[in-house]
Amino acid sequence: MSYSTADSLRPVTLDDVRGAQKMLSGVARVTAMEGSRHLSQMVGAPVHLKCENLQRTGSFKLRGAYVRIAGLLPEERAAGVVAASAGNHAQGVALASTLLGVRSTVFMPKGAPLPKVSATRDYGAEVRLHGQVVDETLTAAQEYAAETGAVFIHPFDHPDIIAGQGTVGLEILEQCPEARTIVVGIGGGGLAAGIAVSVKALRPDLRIVGVQAEGAAAYPPSLAAGRPVTVENPATMADGIKVGRPGDVPFGIVGELVDEVRTVSEDELSAALLLCLERAKLVVEPAGASPVAALLSRPDSFEGPVVAVLSGGNVDPVLMQRVLRHGMAAQGRYLAVRLRLTDRPGALATLLGVLSVVDANVLDVSHVRTDPRLGLTEAEVELHLETKGPAHCAEVGQALREAGYTVMG
């Protein structure tokens, strides 16, 4: 479904982005550019991280939202604005509206993480929980706009939004003028399109690589078809780029100016988030870590210096815990095993002794004695272990087998 209007289909130019940059002066932060020694060693060239996770509201979304709302006519401002989002766009619209003195209403899915709902309210928006998925929330927001006259602020499908996001590209060129490649996550395409407009106008030789999650990759089939197509039931932990259809406005720009769009797996996203936390000391959400996931996936395929855009850091603590465990498992640093043993005093202590000898750190133990599947003298144990890598996982399994245990999974 497209939410564009005739006005929203006008082209986006470098002058638009420069105008947005002036408008955002004193509003949006010029976020840091941090070098990554670990990624640089992997890629074989300097890698820099553009830290939009440290932007106000925790993501780049404030930039586009502020420019869009600031450009409204007085009568449009008086009617208020409405948006729909699971998190980052919601917070960007809420803060931008408050700064500009405009009333805002934000529709969020009923299952949106509580920290994001609370933050959106704290930034000044009236939050209405509706629907289970963002598509339902978008419909509700549009219906509200039609009923009340409030201006619908689309998360990516408008030239003002794209111009605002394009200011990230201008900052990259100022902070890292020697860059040869920019890697950026793509959902609807607003950020990638904005960066492409500003960067390609000034540095047409600079390569731009977009990244999507495999389970929500609408751009590859859309680019192949020459028009936006919908991916049914997109599924990924990276909710910031979990978009089923490219926006009409960014699609044209991405198709013309973005050099390549790649996809990354959930395992690669988890590993990237873990790397950002451990090596760069940065809290990044899965969508924000997608450029790092692409670097991990094919490190020798990027010409350096490389700039990876960390688009956001708004990650729910519960999701963070799950993703970190997933990332550790993907790197062979987390192992779950299930086995049976004789139900007698000291049996569990003996098992833990075997694990201690091979230096496996036990994170969790589930000990089941009463189950119809078990024999009268049997017990089943499930262990969650912290390990040191694939070789250590193999060593743990071998030690258990040599001690007479049958590992079932």
mmCIF file of C-alpha atoms in Angstrom:
data_model
loop_
_atom_site.group_PDB
_atom_site.id
_atom_site.type_symbol
_atom_site.label_atom_id
_atom_site.label_comp_id
_atom_site.label_asym_id
_atom_site.label_seq_id
_atom_site.Cartn_x
_atom_site.Cartn_y
_atom_site.Cartn_z
ATOM 1 C CA MET A 1 0.000 0.000 0.000
ATOM 2 C CA SER A 2 1.292 3.455 -0.846
ATOM 3 C CA TYR A 3 0.601 6.536 1.228
ATOM 4 C CA SER A 4 2.061 9.074 -1.205
ATOM 5 C CA THR A 5 0.296 12.187 -2.463
ATOM 6 C CA ALA A 6 1.042 14.219 -5.576
ATOM 7 C CA ASP A 7 3.129 16.610 -3.477
ATOM 8 C CA SER A 8 5.095 13.739 -1.998
ATOM 9 C CA LEU A 9 6.234 12.551 -5.432
ATOM 10 C CA ARG A 10 8.342 15.627 -6.204
ATOM 11 C CA PRO A 11 12.081 14.937 -6.612
ATOM 12 C CA VAL A 12 14.532 15.305 -3.734
ATOM 13 C CA THR A 13 17.647 17.373 -4.473
ATOM 14 C CA LEU A 14 20.931 18.229 -2.797
ATOM 15 C CA ASP A 15 19.550 21.718 -2.126
ATOM 16 C CA ASP A 16 16.659 20.114 -0.231
ATOM 17 C CA VAL A 17 19.107 18.220 1.963
ATOM 18 C CA ARG A 18 21.243 21.304 2.567
ATOM 19 C CA GLY A 19 18.107 23.221 3.517
ATOM 20 C CA ALA A 20 17.188 20.437 5.912
ATOM 21 C CA GLN A 21 20.652 20.598 7.459
ATOM 22 C CA LYS A 22 20.215 24.310 8.226
ATOM 23 C CA MET A 23 16.774 23.638 9.663
ATOM 24 C CA LEU A 24 18.131 20.897 11.943
ATOM 25 C CA SER A 25 20.996 23.005 13.301
ATOM 26 C CA GLY A 26 20.639 23.021 17.069
ATOM 27 C CA VAL A 27 17.911 20.380 16.913
ATOM 28 C CA ALA A 28 19.553 17.160 15.765
ATOM 29 C CA ARG A 29 22.994 16.180 16.989
ATOM 30 C CA VAL A 30 25.943 15.826 14.645
ATOM 31 C CA THR A 31 26.531 12.259 15.763
ATOM 32 C CA ALA A 32 29.951 10.779 16.338
ATOM 33 C CA MET A 33 32.016 8.843 13.823
ATOM 34 C CA GLU A 34 33.884 6.070 15.646
ATOM 35 C CA GLY A 35 36.642 3.904 14.187
ATOM 36 C CA SER A 36 36.466 0.130 14.648
ATOM 37 C CA ARG A 37 39.823 -1.614 14.826
ATOM 38 C CA HIS A 38 38.223 -5.064 14.889
ATOM 39 C CA LEU A 39 36.114 -4.501 11.776
ATOM 40 C CA SER A 40 39.006 -2.744 10.041
ATOM 41 C CA GLN A 41 41.165 -5.836 10.527
ATOM 42 C CA MET A 42 38.409 -8.048 9.128
ATOM 43 C CA VAL A 43 37.730 -5.858 6.087
ATOM 44 C CA GLY A 44 41.378 -5.044 5.464
ATOM 45 C CA ALA A 45 40.639 -1.313 5.328
ATOM 46 C CA PRO A 46 39.522 1.407 7.757
ATOM 47 C CA VAL A 47 35.927 0.979 8.999
ATOM 48 C CA HIS A 48 34.082 3.820 10.715
ATOM 49 C CA LEU A 49 30.753 3.671 12.548
ATOM 50 C CA LYS A 50 28.316 6.576 12.092
ATOM 51 C CA CYS A 51 26.566 6.528 15.476
ATOM 52 C CA GLU A 52 22.963 7.552 14.860
ATOM 53 C CA ASN A 53 22.135 5.299 17.804
ATOM 54 C CA LEU A 54 23.396 8.263 19.863
ATOM 55 C CA GLN A 55 21.028 10.711 18.158
ATOM 56 C CA ARG A 56 18.246 12.357 20.181
ATOM 57 C CA THR A 57 15.413 9.811 20.614
ATOM 58 C CA GLY A 58 17.943 7.069 19.858
ATOM 59 C CA SER A 59 17.727 7.026 16.048
ATOM 60 C CA PHE A 60 17.988 9.064 12.854
ATOM 61 C CA LYS A 61 14.190 9.405 12.646
ATOM 62 C CA LEU A 62 14.105 12.786 14.392
ATOM 63 C CA ARG A 63 15.813 14.362 11.376
ATOM 64 C CA GLY A 64 13.121 13.591 8.817
ATOM 65 C CA ALA A 65 10.212 14.044 11.218
ATOM 66 C CA TYR A 66 11.348 17.522 12.235
ATOM 67 C CA VAL A 67 11.879 18.677 8.647
ATOM 68 C CA ARG A 68 8.482 17.326 7.586
ATOM 69 C CA ILE A 69 6.560 18.930 10.455
ATOM 70 C CA ALA A 70 8.490 22.213 10.260
ATOM 71 C CA GLY A 71 7.429 22.503 6.622
ATOM 72 C CA LEU A 72 3.703 22.363 7.356
ATOM 73 C CA LEU A 73 1.493 25.390 6.756
ATOM 74 C CA PRO A 74 0.134 27.202 9.846
ATOM 75 C CA GLU A 75 -3.336 25.738 9.335
ATOM 76 C CA GLU A 76 -1.851 22.258 9.029
ATOM 77 C CA ARG A 77 0.105 22.697 12.253
ATOM 78 C CA ALA A 78 -3.056 23.839 13.978
ATOM 79 C CA ALA A 79 -4.771 20.574 12.992
ATOM 80 C CA GLY A 80 -2.001 18.522 14.588
ATOM 81 C CA VAL A 81 -0.114 15.536 13.220
ATOM 82 C CA VAL A 82 -0.581 11.782 13.447
ATOM 83 C CA ALA A 83 1.864 8.946 12.892
ATOM 84 C CA ALA A 84 2.051 5.174 13.179
ATOM 85 C CA SER A 85 5.135 3.324 14.350
ATOM 86 C CA ALA A 86 6.426 0.513 16.531
ATOM 87 C CA GLY A 87 9.109 2.741 18.022
ATOM 88 C CA ASN A 88 11.719 4.948 16.356
ATOM 89 C CA HIS A 89 9.479 7.014 14.062
ATOM 90 C CA ALA A 90 7.003 7.378 16.927
ATOM 91 C CA GLN A 91 9.635 8.952 19.161
ATOM 92 C CA GLY A 92 10.987 11.147 16.361
ATOM 93 C CA VAL A 93 7.527 12.539 15.571
ATOM 94 C CA ALA A 94 6.722 13.026 19.258
ATOM 95 C CA LEU A 95 9.855 15.048 20.013
ATOM 96 C CA ALA A 96 9.768 17.019 16.744
ATOM 97 C CA SER A 97 6.144 17.975 17.353
ATOM 98 C CA THR A 98 6.842 19.074 20.902
ATOM 99 C CA LEU A 99 9.816 21.193 19.821
ATOM 100 C CA LEU A 100 7.646 22.871 17.159
ATOM 101 C CA GLY A 101 4.594 23.320 19.381
ATOM 102 C CA VAL A 102 2.408 20.961 17.353
ATOM 103 C CA ARG A 103 -0.053 18.494 18.877
ATOM 104 C CA SER A 104 0.825 14.884 18.001
ATOM 105 C CA THR A 105 -1.014 11.585 18.166
ATOM 106 C CA VAL A 106 0.916 8.372 17.603
ATOM 107 C CA PHE A 107 -0.637 4.973 16.966
ATOM 108 C CA MET A 108 1.468 2.023 18.098
ATOM 109 C CA PRO A 109 0.825 -1.736 17.949
ATOM 110 C CA LYS A 110 -0.549 -3.282 21.140
ATOM 111 C CA GLY A 111 2.587 -5.416 21.386
ATOM 112 C CA ALA A 112 5.036 -2.505 21.103
ATOM 113 C CA PRO A 113 7.793 -2.692 23.753
ATOM 114 C CA LEU A 114 6.815 -0.766 26.885
ATOM 115 C CA PRO A 115 10.043 1.316 26.964
ATOM 116 C CA LYS A 116 9.252 2.651 23.465
ATOM 117 C CA VAL A 117 5.634 3.406 24.389
ATOM 118 C CA SER A 118 6.731 5.213 27.553
ATOM 119 C CA ALA A 119 9.409 7.185 25.715
ATOM 120 C CA THR A 120 6.936 8.311 23.038
ATOM 121 C CA ARG A 121 4.572 9.582 25.727
ATOM 122 C CA ASP A 122 7.428 11.288 27.558
ATOM 123 C CA TYR A 123 8.382 13.158 24.370
ATOM 124 C CA GLY A 124 4.877 14.655 24.354
ATOM 125 C CA ALA A 125 2.683 12.539 22.072
ATOM 126 C CA GLU A 126 -0.724 11.088 22.827
ATOM 127 C CA VAL A 127 -0.206 7.360 22.302
ATOM 128 C CA ARG A 128 -3.011 5.101 21.100
ATOM 129 C CA LEU A 129 -2.423 1.359 21.037
ATOM 130 C CA HIS A 130 -4.149 -0.310 18.095
ATOM 131 C CA GLY A 131 -3.703 -3.544 16.155
ATOM 132 C CA GLN A 132 -1.125 -6.265 16.404
ATOM 133 C CA VAL A 133 1.087 -5.305 13.435
ATOM 134 C CA VAL A 134 2.273 -2.002 11.988
ATOM 135 C CA ASP A 135 0.058 -2.316 8.882
ATOM 136 C CA GLU A 136 -3.041 -2.275 11.111
ATOM 137 C CA THR A 137 -1.607 0.644 13.043
ATOM 138 C CA LEU A 138 -0.949 2.576 9.819
ATOM 139 C CA THR A 139 -4.541 2.075 8.713
ATOM 140 C CA ALA A 140 -5.841 3.341 12.050
ATOM 141 C CA ALA A 141 -3.604 6.408 11.865
ATOM 142 C CA GLN A 142 -4.791 7.246 8.367
ATOM 143 C CA GLU A 143 -8.407 6.853 9.389
ATOM 144 C CA TYR A 144 -7.754 9.223 12.282
ATOM 145 C CA ALA A 145 -6.180 11.730 9.869
ATOM 146 C CA ALA A 146 -9.242 11.555 7.589
ATOM 147 C CA GLU A 147 -11.632 12.040 10.523
ATOM 148 C CA THR A 148 -9.801 14.859 12.309
ATOM 149 C CA GLY A 149 -7.843 16.666 9.611
ATOM 150 C CA ALA A 150 -4.531 15.885 11.327
ATOM 151 C CA VAL A 151 -1.578 15.601 8.923
ATOM 152 C CA PHE A 152 -0.306 12.046 8.520
ATOM 153 C CA ILE A 153 3.496 11.927 8.908
ATOM 154 C CA HIS A 154 4.714 8.954 6.899
ATOM 155 C CA PRO A 155 7.855 7.228 8.217
ATOM 156 C CA PHE A 156 9.687 7.248 4.875
ATOM 157 C CA ASP A 157 7.527 8.014 1.829
ATOM 158 C CA HIS A 158 7.807 11.812 1.546
ATOM 159 C CA PRO A 159 10.493 14.127 0.105
ATOM 160 C CA ASP A 160 10.800 16.137 3.338
ATOM 161 C CA ILE A 161 11.420 12.971 5.327
ATOM 162 C CA ILE A 162 14.073 11.853 2.827
ATOM 163 C CA ALA A 163 15.728 15.290 2.807
ATOM 164 C CA GLY A 164 15.966 15.218 6.597
ATOM 165 C CA GLN A 165 17.496 11.752 6.615
ATOM 166 C CA GLY A 166 19.905 12.856 3.884
ATOM 167 C CA THR A 167 21.669 15.120 6.364
ATOM 168 C CA VAL A 168 23.340 11.939 7.674
ATOM 169 C CA GLY A 169 25.085 11.702 4.306
ATOM 170 C CA LEU A 170 26.356 15.284 4.463
ATOM 171 C CA GLU A 171 27.794 14.636 7.920
ATOM 172 C CA ILE A 172 29.528 11.478 6.693
ATOM 173 C CA LEU A 173 31.247 13.411 3.902
ATOM 174 C CA GLU A 174 32.361 16.089 6.374
ATOM 175 C CA GLN A 175 33.608 13.594 8.979
ATOM 176 C CA CYS A 176 35.138 11.032 6.621
ATOM 177 C CA PRO A 177 35.866 12.721 3.261
ATOM 178 C CA GLU A 178 38.104 9.818 2.225
ATOM 179 C CA ALA A 179 35.255 7.263 2.444
ATOM 180 C CA ARG A 180 34.852 4.913 -0.511
ATOM 181 C CA THR A 181 31.825 2.887 0.639
ATOM 182 C CA ILE A 182 28.783 3.632 2.808
ATOM 183 C CA VAL A 183 26.756 0.697 4.146
ATOM 184 C CA VAL A 184 23.248 1.458 5.407
ATOM 185 C CA GLY A 185 20.223 -0.576 6.459
ATOM 186 C CA ILE A 186 17.050 -0.368 4.365
ATOM 187 C CA GLY A 187 13.450 -0.791 5.481
ATOM 188 C CA GLY A 188 11.112 1.486 3.553
ATOM 189 C CA GLY A 189 14.168 3.214 2.110
ATOM 190 C CA GLY A 190 14.020 6.767 3.484
ATOM 191 C CA LEU A 191 17.468 6.810 5.085
ATOM 192 C CA ALA A 192 19.239 5.076 2.199
ATOM 193 C CA ALA A 193 17.519 7.349 -0.325
ATOM 194 C CA GLY A 194 18.421 10.497 1.592
ATOM 195 C CA ILE A 195 22.047 9.482 1.973
ATOM 196 C CA ALA A 196 22.188 8.561 -1.721
ATOM 197 C CA VAL A 197 20.823 11.950 -2.821
ATOM 198 C CA SER A 198 23.326 13.948 -0.792
ATOM 199 C CA VAL A 199 26.360 11.723 -1.298
ATOM 200 C CA LYS A 200 26.030 10.947 -5.002
ATOM 201 C CA ALA A 201 25.558 14.637 -5.840
ATOM 202 C CA LEU A 202 28.925 15.426 -4.261
ATOM 203 C CA ARG A 203 30.804 12.135 -4.610
ATOM 204 C CA PRO A 204 29.358 10.078 -7.479
ATOM 205 C CA ASP A 205 32.306 7.674 -7.180
ATOM 206 C CA LEU A 206 31.384 6.713 -3.599
ATOM 207 C CA ARG A 207 29.669 3.300 -3.444
ATOM 208 C CA ILE A 208 26.460 2.908 -1.439
ATOM 209 C CA VAL A 209 25.404 -0.566 -0.276
ATOM 210 C CA GLY A 210 21.971 -1.118 1.229
ATOM 211 C CA VAL A 211 21.261 -3.966 3.644
ATOM 212 C CA GLN A 212 17.997 -5.774 4.353
ATOM 213 C CA ALA A 213 17.060 -8.653 6.626
ATOM 214 C CA GLU A 214 16.473 -11.867 4.658
ATOM 215 C CA GLY A 215 12.981 -12.294 6.098
ATOM 216 C CA ALA A 216 11.886 -8.759 5.170
ATOM 217 C CA ALA A 217 13.739 -8.094 1.932
ATOM 218 C CA ALA A 218 11.291 -6.259 -0.318
ATOM 219 C CA TYR A 219 13.870 -4.292 -2.299
ATOM 220 C CA PRO A 220 15.591 -7.099 -4.253
ATOM 221 C CA PRO A 221 12.344 -8.367 -5.859
ATOM 222 C CA SER A 222 11.089 -4.810 -6.290
ATOM 223 C CA LEU A 223 14.249 -3.702 -8.067
ATOM 224 C CA ALA A 224 14.066 -6.808 -10.269
ATOM 225 C CA ALA A 225 10.444 -6.009 -11.154
ATOM 226 C CA GLY A 226 11.108 -2.302 -11.696
ATOM 227 C CA ARG A 227 8.339 -1.313 -9.260
ATOM 228 C CA PRO A 228 7.603 -1.655 -5.545
ATOM 229 C CA VAL A 229 6.246 -5.101 -4.723
ATOM 230 C CA THR A 230 4.996 -6.422 -1.402
ATOM 231 C CA VAL A 231 6.627 -9.166 0.622
ATOM 232 C CA GLU A 232 3.894 -10.963 2.537
ATOM 233 C CA ASN A 233 4.376 -11.533 6.266
ATOM 234 C CA PRO A 234 7.871 -10.049 6.671
ATOM 235 C CA ALA A 235 9.644 -11.664 9.619
ATOM 236 C CA THR A 236 12.817 -10.493 11.344
ATOM 237 C CA MET A 237 14.044 -9.436 14.766
ATOM 238 C CA ALA A 238 15.114 -6.143 13.139
ATOM 239 C CA ASP A 239 11.792 -4.331 13.510
ATOM 240 C CA GLY A 240 13.336 -1.037 12.359
ATOM 241 C CA ILE A 241 13.712 -2.435 8.816
ATOM 242 C CA LYS A 242 10.740 -4.809 8.924
ATOM 243 C CA VAL A 243 8.821 -3.232 6.049
ATOM 244 C CA GLY A 244 6.814 -5.273 3.551
ATOM 245 C CA ARG A 245 6.847 -2.769 0.673
ATOM 246 C CA PRO A 246 9.285 -0.027 -0.411
ATOM 247 C CA GLY A 247 7.987 3.518 -0.425
ATOM 248 C CA ASP A 248 7.242 4.965 -3.855
ATOM 249 C CA VAL A 249 9.478 8.013 -3.381
ATOM 250 C CA PRO A 250 12.534 6.271 -1.906
ATOM 251 C CA PHE A 251 12.210 3.335 -4.301
ATOM 252 C CA GLY A 252 12.924 5.522 -7.325
ATOM 253 C CA ILE A 253 15.948 7.068 -5.629
ATOM 254 C CA VAL A 254 17.335 3.770 -4.359
ATOM 255 C CA GLY A 255 16.920 2.184 -7.786
ATOM 256 C CA GLU A 256 18.839 5.024 -9.428
ATOM 257 C CA LEU A 257 21.525 5.859 -6.879
ATOM 258 C CA VAL A 258 22.146 2.921 -4.521
ATOM 259 C CA ASP A 259 24.758 0.622 -6.046
ATOM 260 C CA GLU A 260 23.736 -2.652 -4.406
ATOM 261 C CA VAL A 261 21.236 -4.111 -1.943
ATOM 262 C CA ARG A 262 22.318 -7.146 0.089
ATOM 263 C CA THR A 263 20.540 -9.331 2.630
ATOM 264 C CA VAL A 264 21.721 -10.684 5.977
ATOM 265 C CA SER A 265 20.492 -13.559 8.127
ATOM 266 C CA GLU A 266 19.146 -13.462 11.673
ATOM 267 C CA ASP A 267 22.339 -15.145 12.888
ATOM 268 C CA GLU A 268 24.421 -12.426 11.234
ATOM 269 C CA LEU A 269 22.257 -9.700 12.787
ATOM 270 C CA SER A 270 22.675 -11.260 16.230
ATOM 271 C CA ALA A 271 26.431 -11.567 15.819
ATOM 272 C CA ALA A 272 26.629 -7.938 14.662
ATOM 273 C CA LEU A 273 24.677 -6.658 17.649
ATOM 274 C CA LEU A 274 26.935 -8.637 19.965
ATOM 275 C CA LEU A 275 30.053 -7.266 18.251
ATOM 276 C CA CYS A 276 28.823 -3.670 18.576
ATOM 277 C CA LEU A 277 28.244 -4.193 22.280
ATOM 278 C CA GLU A 278 31.470 -6.052 23.059
ATOM 279 C CA ARG A 279 33.984 -4.432 20.717
ATOM 280 C CA ALA A 280 32.596 -0.934 20.105
ATOM 281 C CA LYS A 281 30.832 -0.534 23.485
ATOM 282 C CA LEU A 282 27.726 0.675 21.657
ATOM 283 C CA VAL A 283 24.119 -0.360 22.287
ATOM 284 C CA VAL A 284 22.598 -0.871 18.844
ATOM 285 C CA GLU A 285 19.246 -2.350 17.843
ATOM 286 C CA PRO A 286 19.186 -5.194 15.273
ATOM 287 C CA ALA A 287 18.184 -2.876 12.401
ATOM 288 C CA GLY A 288 20.999 -0.504 13.311
ATOM 289 C CA ALA A 289 23.467 -3.382 13.332
ATOM 290 C CA SER A 290 22.493 -4.588 9.841
ATOM 291 C CA PRO A 291 25.419 -2.792 8.083
ATOM 292 C CA VAL A 292 27.834 -4.466 10.510
ATOM 293 C CA ALA A 293 26.144 -7.802 9.755
ATOM 294 C CA ALA A 294 26.870 -7.235 6.065
ATOM 295 C CA LEU A 295 30.530 -6.541 6.857
ATOM 296 C CA LEU A 296 30.732 -9.736 8.903
ATOM 297 C CA SER A 297 29.060 -11.719 6.131
ATOM 298 C CA ARG A 298 31.449 -10.745 3.326
ATOM 299 C CA PRO A 299 34.279 -8.657 4.782
ATOM 300 C CA ASP A 300 36.499 -8.905 1.705
ATOM 301 C CA SER A 301 33.885 -7.422 -0.649
ATOM 302 C CA PHE A 302 34.017 -3.789 0.508
ATOM 303 C CA GLU A 303 36.371 -1.102 -0.716
ATOM 304 C CA GLY A 304 37.629 1.021 2.147
ATOM 305 C CA PRO A 305 37.502 3.289 3.931
ATOM 306 C CA VAL A 306 34.004 2.053 4.836
ATOM 307 C CA VAL A 307 31.347 3.894 6.836
ATOM 308 C CA ALA A 308 28.665 1.715 8.456
ATOM 309 C CA VAL A 309 25.590 3.655 9.574
ATOM 310 C CA LEU A 310 24.323 2.506 12.981
ATOM 311 C CA SER A 311 20.811 3.853 12.454
ATOM 312 C CA GLY A 312 19.358 3.312 15.927
ATOM 313 C CA GLY A 313 19.847 2.051 19.452
ATOM 314 C CA ASN A 314 16.292 1.637 20.763
ATOM 315 C CA VAL A 315 16.303 -2.021 21.698
ATOM 316 C CA ASP A 316 13.914 -3.563 24.202
ATOM 317 C CA PRO A 317 15.883 -5.111 27.126
ATOM 318 C CA VAL A 318 13.990 -8.404 26.796
ATOM 319 C CA LEU A 319 14.790 -8.582 23.082
ATOM 320 C CA MET A 320 18.386 -7.613 23.813
ATOM 321 C CA GLN A 321 18.743 -10.576 26.164
ATOM 322 C CA ARG A 322 17.340 -12.976 23.560
ATOM 323 C CA VAL A 323 19.395 -11.528 20.722
ATOM 324 C CA LEU A 324 22.616 -11.646 22.709
ATOM 325 C CA ARG A 325 22.081 -15.315 23.469
ATOM 326 C CA HIS A 326 21.259 -15.914 19.812
ATOM 327 C CA GLY A 327 24.426 -14.080 18.804
ATOM 328 C CA MET A 328 26.518 -16.070 21.250
ATOM 329 C CA ALA A 329 25.042 -19.303 19.889
ATOM 330 C CA ALA A 330 25.785 -18.213 16.319
ATOM 331 C CA GLN A 331 29.434 -17.683 17.310
ATOM 332 C CA GLY A 332 29.625 -21.013 19.122
ATOM 333 C CA ARG A 333 29.781 -19.306 22.519
ATOM 334 C CA TYR A 334 26.468 -20.561 23.829
ATOM 335 C CA LEU A 335 25.459 -24.210 23.936
ATOM 336 C CA ALA A 336 22.194 -25.860 24.990
ATOM 337 C CA VAL A 337 22.357 -29.616 25.632
ATOM 338 C CA ARG A 338 19.751 -32.104 26.838
ATOM 339 C CA LEU A 339 20.605 -35.496 28.283
ATOM 340 C CA ARG A 340 19.344 -38.228 30.598
ATOM 341 C CA LEU A 341 21.004 -39.602 33.676
ATOM 342 C CA THR A 342 20.240 -42.028 36.505
ATOM 343 C CA ASP A 343 18.120 -40.365 39.161
ATOM 344 C CA ARG A 344 20.251 -40.924 42.238
ATOM 345 C CA PRO A 345 21.886 -38.669 44.849
ATOM 346 C CA GLY A 346 24.977 -36.949 43.484
ATOM 347 C CA ALA A 347 24.188 -37.605 39.780
ATOM 348 C CA LEU A 348 23.730 -33.934 38.949
ATOM 349 C CA ALA A 349 26.863 -32.969 40.896
ATOM 350 C CA THR A 350 28.838 -35.577 38.923
ATOM 351 C CA LEU A 351 27.563 -34.135 35.636
ATOM 352 C CA LEU A 352 28.491 -30.595 36.683
ATOM 353 C CA GLY A 353 31.923 -31.873 37.655
ATOM 354 C CA VAL A 354 32.492 -33.115 34.093
ATOM 355 C CA LEU A 355 31.580 -29.667 32.767
ATOM 356 C CA SER A 356 33.853 -27.977 35.284
ATOM 357 C CA VAL A 357 36.843 -29.993 34.073
ATOM 358 C CA VAL A 358 36.352 -28.694 30.502
ATOM 359 C CA ASP A 359 35.772 -25.130 31.789
ATOM 360 C CA ALA A 360 32.180 -24.755 30.539
ATOM 361 C CA ASN A 361 30.257 -22.064 32.412
ATOM 362 C CA VAL A 362 26.757 -23.260 33.411
ATOM 363 C CA LEU A 363 24.181 -20.493 32.928
ATOM 364 C CA ASP A 364 20.999 -22.442 33.608
ATOM 365 C CA VAL A 365 19.941 -25.964 34.651
ATOM 366 C CA SER A 366 16.524 -27.568 34.171
ATOM 367 C CA HIS A 367 16.161 -30.867 36.074
ATOM 368 C CA VAL A 368 13.027 -32.950 35.318
ATOM 369 C CA ARG A 369 12.188 -36.105 37.287
ATOM 370 C CA THR A 370 8.455 -36.514 36.648
ATOM 371 C CA ASP A 371 7.655 -37.042 32.991
ATOM 372 C CA PRO A 372 5.811 -39.956 31.320
ATOM 373 C CA ARG A 373 8.715 -40.253 28.849
ATOM 374 C CA LEU A 374 11.182 -41.050 31.611
ATOM 375 C CA GLY A 375 11.868 -44.417 33.201
ATOM 376 C CA LEU A 376 11.386 -44.954 36.913
ATOM 377 C CA THR A 377 15.054 -44.296 37.712
ATOM 378 C CA GLU A 378 15.710 -41.641 35.043
ATOM 379 C CA ALA A 379 15.930 -37.855 35.122
ATOM 380 C CA GLU A 380 16.297 -35.436 32.234
ATOM 381 C CA VAL A 381 18.589 -32.444 32.434
ATOM 382 C CA GLU A 382 18.761 -29.453 30.077
ATOM 383 C CA LEU A 383 21.846 -27.282 30.412
ATOM 384 C CA HIS A 384 22.568 -23.851 28.974
ATOM 385 C CA LEU A 385 26.308 -23.309 28.808
ATOM 386 C CA GLU A 386 28.614 -20.405 27.976
ATOM 387 C CA THR A 387 31.480 -21.670 25.850
ATOM 388 C CA LYS A 388 34.536 -20.220 24.132
ATOM 389 C CA GLY A 389 33.749 -21.019 20.522
ATOM 390 C CA PRO A 390 32.958 -23.921 18.163
ATOM 391 C CA ALA A 391 36.055 -25.905 19.143
ATOM 392 C CA HIS A 392 35.161 -25.627 22.813
ATOM 393 C CA CYS A 393 31.567 -26.731 22.065
ATOM 394 C CA ALA A 394 32.963 -29.861 20.406
ATOM 395 C CA GLU A 395 35.241 -30.446 23.408
ATOM 396 C CA VAL A 396 32.270 -30.217 25.793
ATOM 397 C CA GLY A 397 30.255 -32.702 23.739
ATOM 398 C CA GLN A 398 33.177 -35.123 23.584
ATOM 399 C CA ALA A 399 33.727 -34.925 27.358
ATOM 400 C CA LEU A 400 30.073 -35.707 28.027
ATOM 401 C CA ARG A 401 30.098 -38.691 25.679
ATOM 402 C CA GLU A 402 33.327 -40.037 27.189
ATOM 403 C CA ALA A 403 31.728 -39.771 30.643
ATOM 404 C CA GLY A 404 28.915 -42.062 29.436
ATOM 405 C CA TYR A 405 26.180 -39.492 28.791
ATOM 406 C CA THR A 406 23.945 -39.591 25.722
ATOM 407 C CA VAL A 407 23.479 -36.051 24.454
ATOM 408 C CA MET A 408 20.045 -35.654 22.855
ATOM 409 C CA GLY A 409 20.286 -32.065 21.676
#
